[in-house]
Coordinates of C-alpha atoms and ligand atoms in Angstrom, one line a residue:
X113 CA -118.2 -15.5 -100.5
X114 CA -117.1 -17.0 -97.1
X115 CA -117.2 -15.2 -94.2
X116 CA -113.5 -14.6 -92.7
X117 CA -114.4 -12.1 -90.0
X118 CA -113.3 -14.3 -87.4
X119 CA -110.6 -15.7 -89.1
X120 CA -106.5 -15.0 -88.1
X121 CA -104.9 -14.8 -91.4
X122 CA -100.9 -16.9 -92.1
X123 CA -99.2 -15.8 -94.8
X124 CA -95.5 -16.8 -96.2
X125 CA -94.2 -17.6 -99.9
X126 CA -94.3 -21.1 -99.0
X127 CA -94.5 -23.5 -96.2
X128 CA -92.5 -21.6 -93.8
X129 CA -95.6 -20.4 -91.6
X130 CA -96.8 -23.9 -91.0
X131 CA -94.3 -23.5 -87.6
X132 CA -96.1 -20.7 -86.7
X133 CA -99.4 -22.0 -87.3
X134 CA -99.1 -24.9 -84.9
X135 CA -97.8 -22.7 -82.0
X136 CA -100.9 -20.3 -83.1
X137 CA -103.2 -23.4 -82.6
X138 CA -102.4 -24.2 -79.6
X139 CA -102.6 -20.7 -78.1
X140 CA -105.9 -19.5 -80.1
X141 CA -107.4 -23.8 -80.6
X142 CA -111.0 -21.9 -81.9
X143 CA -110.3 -19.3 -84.3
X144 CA -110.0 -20.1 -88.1
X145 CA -107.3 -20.0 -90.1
X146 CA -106.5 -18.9 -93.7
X147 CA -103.2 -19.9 -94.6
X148 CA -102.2 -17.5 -97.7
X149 CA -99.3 -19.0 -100.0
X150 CA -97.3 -16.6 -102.3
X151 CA -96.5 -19.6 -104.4
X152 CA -96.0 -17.5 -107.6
X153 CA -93.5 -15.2 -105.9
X154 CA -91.6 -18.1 -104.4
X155 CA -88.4 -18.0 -103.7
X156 CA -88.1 -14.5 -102.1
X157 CA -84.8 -14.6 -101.2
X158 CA -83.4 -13.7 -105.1
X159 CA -86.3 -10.7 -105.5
X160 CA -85.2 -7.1 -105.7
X161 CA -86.3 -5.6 -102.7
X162 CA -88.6 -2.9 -104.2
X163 CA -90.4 -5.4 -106.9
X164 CA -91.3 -7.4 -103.8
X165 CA -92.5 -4.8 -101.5
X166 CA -95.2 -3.2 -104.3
X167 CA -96.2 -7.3 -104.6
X168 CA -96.6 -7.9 -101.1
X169 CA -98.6 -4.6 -100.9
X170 CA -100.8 -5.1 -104.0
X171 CA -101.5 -8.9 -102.6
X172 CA -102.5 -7.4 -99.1
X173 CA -104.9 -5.0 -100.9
X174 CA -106.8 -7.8 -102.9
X175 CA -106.4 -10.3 -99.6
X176 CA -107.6 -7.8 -97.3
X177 CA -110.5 -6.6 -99.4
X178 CA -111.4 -9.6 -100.1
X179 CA -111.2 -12.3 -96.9
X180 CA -111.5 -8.6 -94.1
X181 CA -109.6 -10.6 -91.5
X182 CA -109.1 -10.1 -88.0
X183 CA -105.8 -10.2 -87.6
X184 CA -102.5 -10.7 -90.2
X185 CA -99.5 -13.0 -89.2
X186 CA -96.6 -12.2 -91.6
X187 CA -94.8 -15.3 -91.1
X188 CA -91.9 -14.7 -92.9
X189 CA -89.1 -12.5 -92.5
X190 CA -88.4 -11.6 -95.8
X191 CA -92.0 -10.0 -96.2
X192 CA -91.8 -8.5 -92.7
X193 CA -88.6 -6.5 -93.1
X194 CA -89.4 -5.2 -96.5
X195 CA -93.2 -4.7 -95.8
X196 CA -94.2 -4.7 -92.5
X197 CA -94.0 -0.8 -91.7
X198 CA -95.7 0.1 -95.9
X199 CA -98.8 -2.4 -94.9
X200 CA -99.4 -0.9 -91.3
X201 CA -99.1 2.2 -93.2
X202 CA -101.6 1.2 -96.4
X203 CA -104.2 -0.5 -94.1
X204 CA -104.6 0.7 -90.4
X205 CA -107.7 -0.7 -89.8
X206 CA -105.7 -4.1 -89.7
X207 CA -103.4 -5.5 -86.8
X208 CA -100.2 -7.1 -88.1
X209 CA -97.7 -9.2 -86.8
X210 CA -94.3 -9.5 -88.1
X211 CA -91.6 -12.2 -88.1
X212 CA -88.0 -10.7 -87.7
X213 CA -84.8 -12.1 -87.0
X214 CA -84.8 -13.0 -83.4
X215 CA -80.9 -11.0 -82.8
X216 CA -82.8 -9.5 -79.3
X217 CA -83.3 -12.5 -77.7
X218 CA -79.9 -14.1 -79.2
X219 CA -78.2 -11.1 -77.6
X220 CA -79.7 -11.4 -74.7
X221 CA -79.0 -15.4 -73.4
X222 CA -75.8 -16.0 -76.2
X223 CA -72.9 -17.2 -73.3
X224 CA -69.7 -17.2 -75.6
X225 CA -71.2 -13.2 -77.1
X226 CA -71.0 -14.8 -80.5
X227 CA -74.4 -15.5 -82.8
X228 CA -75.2 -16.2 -86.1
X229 CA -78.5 -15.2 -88.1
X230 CA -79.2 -17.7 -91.4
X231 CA -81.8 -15.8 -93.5
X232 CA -82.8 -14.8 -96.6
X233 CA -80.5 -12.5 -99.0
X234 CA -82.6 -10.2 -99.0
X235 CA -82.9 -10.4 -94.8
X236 CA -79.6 -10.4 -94.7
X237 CA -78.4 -7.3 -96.5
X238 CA -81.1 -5.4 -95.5
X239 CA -81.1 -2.6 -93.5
X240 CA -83.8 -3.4 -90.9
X241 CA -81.4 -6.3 -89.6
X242 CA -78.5 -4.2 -89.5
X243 CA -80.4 -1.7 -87.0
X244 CA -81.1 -4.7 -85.3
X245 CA -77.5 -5.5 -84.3
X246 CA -76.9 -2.4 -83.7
X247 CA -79.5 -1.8 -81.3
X248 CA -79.7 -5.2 -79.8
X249 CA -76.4 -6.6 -80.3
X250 CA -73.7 -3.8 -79.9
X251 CA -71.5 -6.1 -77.7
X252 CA -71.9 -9.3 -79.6
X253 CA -70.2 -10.9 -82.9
X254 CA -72.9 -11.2 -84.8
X255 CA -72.2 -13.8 -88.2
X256 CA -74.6 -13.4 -91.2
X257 CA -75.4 -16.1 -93.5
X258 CA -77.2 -15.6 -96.5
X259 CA -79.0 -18.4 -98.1
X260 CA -80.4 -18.6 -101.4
X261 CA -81.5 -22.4 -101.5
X262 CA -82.0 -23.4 -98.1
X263 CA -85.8 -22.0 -98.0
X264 CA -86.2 -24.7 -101.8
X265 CA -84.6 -27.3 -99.3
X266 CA -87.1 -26.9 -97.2
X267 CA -89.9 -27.2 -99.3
X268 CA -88.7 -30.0 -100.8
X269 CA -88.0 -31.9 -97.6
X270 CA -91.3 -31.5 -96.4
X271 CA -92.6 -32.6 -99.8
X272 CA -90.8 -35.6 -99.0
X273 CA -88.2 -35.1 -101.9
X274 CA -84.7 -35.6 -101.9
X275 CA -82.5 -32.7 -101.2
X276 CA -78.7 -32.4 -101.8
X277 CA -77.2 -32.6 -98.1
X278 CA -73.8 -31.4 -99.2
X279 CA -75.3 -27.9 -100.6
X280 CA -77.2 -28.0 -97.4
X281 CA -74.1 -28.4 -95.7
X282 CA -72.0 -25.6 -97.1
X283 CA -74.7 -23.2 -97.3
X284 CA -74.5 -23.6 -92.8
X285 CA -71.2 -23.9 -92.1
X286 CA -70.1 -20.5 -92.4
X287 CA -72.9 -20.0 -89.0
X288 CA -69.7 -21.7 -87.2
X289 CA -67.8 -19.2 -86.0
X290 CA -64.6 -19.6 -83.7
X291 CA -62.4 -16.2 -82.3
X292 CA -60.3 -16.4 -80.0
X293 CA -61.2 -19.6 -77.8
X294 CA -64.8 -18.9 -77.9
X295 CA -67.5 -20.4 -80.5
X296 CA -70.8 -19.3 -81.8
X297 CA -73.5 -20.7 -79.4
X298 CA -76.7 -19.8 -81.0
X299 CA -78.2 -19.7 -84.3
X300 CA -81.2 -17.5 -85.1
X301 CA -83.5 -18.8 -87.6
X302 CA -84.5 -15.8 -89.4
X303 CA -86.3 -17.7 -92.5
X304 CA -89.4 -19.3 -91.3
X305 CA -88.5 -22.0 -93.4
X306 CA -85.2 -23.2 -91.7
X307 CA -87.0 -24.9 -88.4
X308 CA -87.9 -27.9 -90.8
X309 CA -84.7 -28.5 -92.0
X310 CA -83.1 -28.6 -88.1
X311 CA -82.7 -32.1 -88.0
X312 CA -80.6 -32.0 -90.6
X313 CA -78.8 -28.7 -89.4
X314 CA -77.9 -30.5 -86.2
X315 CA -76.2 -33.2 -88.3
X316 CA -73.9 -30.9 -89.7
X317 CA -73.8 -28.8 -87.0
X318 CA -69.9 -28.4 -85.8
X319 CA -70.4 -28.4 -82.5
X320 CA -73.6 -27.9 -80.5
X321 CA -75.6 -24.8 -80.6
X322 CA -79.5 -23.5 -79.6
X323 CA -81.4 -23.3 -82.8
X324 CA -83.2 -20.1 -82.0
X325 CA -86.8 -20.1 -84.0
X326 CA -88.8 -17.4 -82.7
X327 CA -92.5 -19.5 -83.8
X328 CA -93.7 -19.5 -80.7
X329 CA -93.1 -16.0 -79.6
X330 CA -94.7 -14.9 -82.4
X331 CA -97.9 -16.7 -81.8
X332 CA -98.0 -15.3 -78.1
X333 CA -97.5 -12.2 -80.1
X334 CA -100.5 -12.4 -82.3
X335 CA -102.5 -14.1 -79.4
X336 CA -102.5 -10.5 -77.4
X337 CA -103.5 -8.3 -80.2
X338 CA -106.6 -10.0 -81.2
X339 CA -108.9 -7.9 -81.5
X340 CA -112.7 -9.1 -79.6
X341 CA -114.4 -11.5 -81.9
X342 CA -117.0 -9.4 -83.8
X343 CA -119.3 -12.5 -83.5
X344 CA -119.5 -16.0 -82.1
X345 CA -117.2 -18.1 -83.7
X346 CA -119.7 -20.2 -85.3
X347 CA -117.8 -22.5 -87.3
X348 CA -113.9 -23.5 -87.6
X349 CA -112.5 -24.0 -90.7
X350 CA -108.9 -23.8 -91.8
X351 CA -108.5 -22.7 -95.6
X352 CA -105.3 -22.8 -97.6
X353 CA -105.3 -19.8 -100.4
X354 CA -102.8 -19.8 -103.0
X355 CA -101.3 -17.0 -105.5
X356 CA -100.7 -19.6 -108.2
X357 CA -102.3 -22.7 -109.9
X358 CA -99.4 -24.8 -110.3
X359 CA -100.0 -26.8 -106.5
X360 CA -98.5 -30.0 -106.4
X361 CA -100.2 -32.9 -104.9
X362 CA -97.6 -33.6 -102.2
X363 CA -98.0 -29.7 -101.2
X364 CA -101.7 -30.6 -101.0
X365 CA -101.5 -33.4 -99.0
X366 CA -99.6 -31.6 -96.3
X367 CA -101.6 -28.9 -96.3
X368 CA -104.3 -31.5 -95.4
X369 CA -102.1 -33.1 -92.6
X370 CA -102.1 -29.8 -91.0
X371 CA -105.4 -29.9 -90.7
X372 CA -106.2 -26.9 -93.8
X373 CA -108.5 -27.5 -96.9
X374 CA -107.2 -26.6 -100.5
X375 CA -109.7 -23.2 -101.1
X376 CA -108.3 -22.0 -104.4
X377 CA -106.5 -18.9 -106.2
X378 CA -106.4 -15.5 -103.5
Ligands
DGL1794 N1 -90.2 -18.0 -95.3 C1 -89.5 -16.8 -95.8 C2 -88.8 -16.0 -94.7 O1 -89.1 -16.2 -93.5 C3 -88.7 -16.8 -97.0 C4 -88.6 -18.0 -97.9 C5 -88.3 -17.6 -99.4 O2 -89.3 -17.3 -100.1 O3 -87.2 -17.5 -99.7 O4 -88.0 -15.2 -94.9

């Protein structure tokens, strides 16, 4: 078996992290990275919430056993909300990092007070992201989208497939909110897998608005909680773990334009 003591570990139930990955590149350029890919659980959006947290912790358990690494990145929001806090809890010899919606930071620099999240349904109705407003976002109107195809959308579009713009269309409008003379001037990105689709968001967008994807905070994030290197990083290799055999080519062969070889079943 490999050693993966040096090694920051990605992990998302599809493509999503890739954002994060690049920002964590630049920021940490000589570490190695595994890149873990809950294909088999993907979509997470539709899941029940507790079906998906005893997964995500029963994953960790095998993953962690199994690759020891020296630091976890969730990067996605959906696994963050639901699990973040129960695999803190269930591993403590670990560092995590979370991905949640960005509604702090929206609060804070939003000009008109009015901001939209576009996540997950599971992000959306959950609790976690209610405290968040709450907290964060008393004095704002905060609009929440739910999405249940927008994170396929994105796969597919980075696949290179085609996707059904007028779906994409509808499934964002409702982030366009007007009251009273005053329209919604940022949009949090609370699905790692929405920052590839922003091209096409600003298509349809209704009127200009920041795109708020929190990728690079997150990396800065993970960059000061490493933990010392227990030895010399000796060689850098990126590796791509999956949960499920059925890998398409095209998912392959972006994998390897990011720079990360296909390594197998977790
Ligand atoms: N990338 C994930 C997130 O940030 C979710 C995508 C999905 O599986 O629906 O929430």
């Amino acid at each position: 078996m490999k050693d993966h003591s040096q090694a920051i570990l990605f992990f998302d139930s599809g493509i999503g992290g890739l954002g994060i990955l690049r920002e964590a590149r630049i920021l940490m350029p000589k570490h190695p990275f595994i890149y873990v890919i809950d294909n088999e659980g993907f979509p997470y959006g539709p899941w029940k919430e507790d079906k998906l947290r005893i997964r995500l912790l029963t994953l960790f358990y095998h993953i962690l056993k199994k690759y020891e690494p020296l630091l976890c990145v969730i990067a996605c929001n959906t696994a963050s909300i639901l699990a973040l806090d129960d695999l803190r809890a269930a591993f403590p010899d670990y560092p995590f990092i979370g991905t949640v919606p960005a509604i702090k930071v929206a609060a804070k620099h939003t000009r008109s007070g009015l901001i939209s999240v576009l996540a997950t349904p599971v992000t959306i109705r959950h609790a976690y992201t209610k405290n968040l407003i709450v907290s964060f976002a008393s004095q704002c109107f905060v609009q929440l989208v739910a999405s249940e195809k927008l994170a396929g959308y994105a796969e597919d579009y980075l696949r290179g497939k085609r996707v059904d713009l007028d779906v994409i269309r509808s499934e964002l409008l409702p982030c366009f909110v007007e009251e009273n003379g005053k329209y919604t001037d940022i949009v949090v990105l609370a699905c790692t897998h929405y920052p590839f689709l922003t091209n096409i968001f600003r298509k349809f967008a209704l009127w200009p608005v920041d795109w708020l994807d929190p990728a690079e905070a997150i990396a800065r994030r993970a960059r000061s909680l490493l933990p010392t290197c227990r030895n010399k990083i000796e060689t850098k290799e990126d590796l791509a773990y999956f949960t499920a055999s059925q890998i398409d080519f095209a998912i392959k062969r972006l994998l390897h334009d990011y720079g990360f070889k296909y390594a197998g079943l977790v």
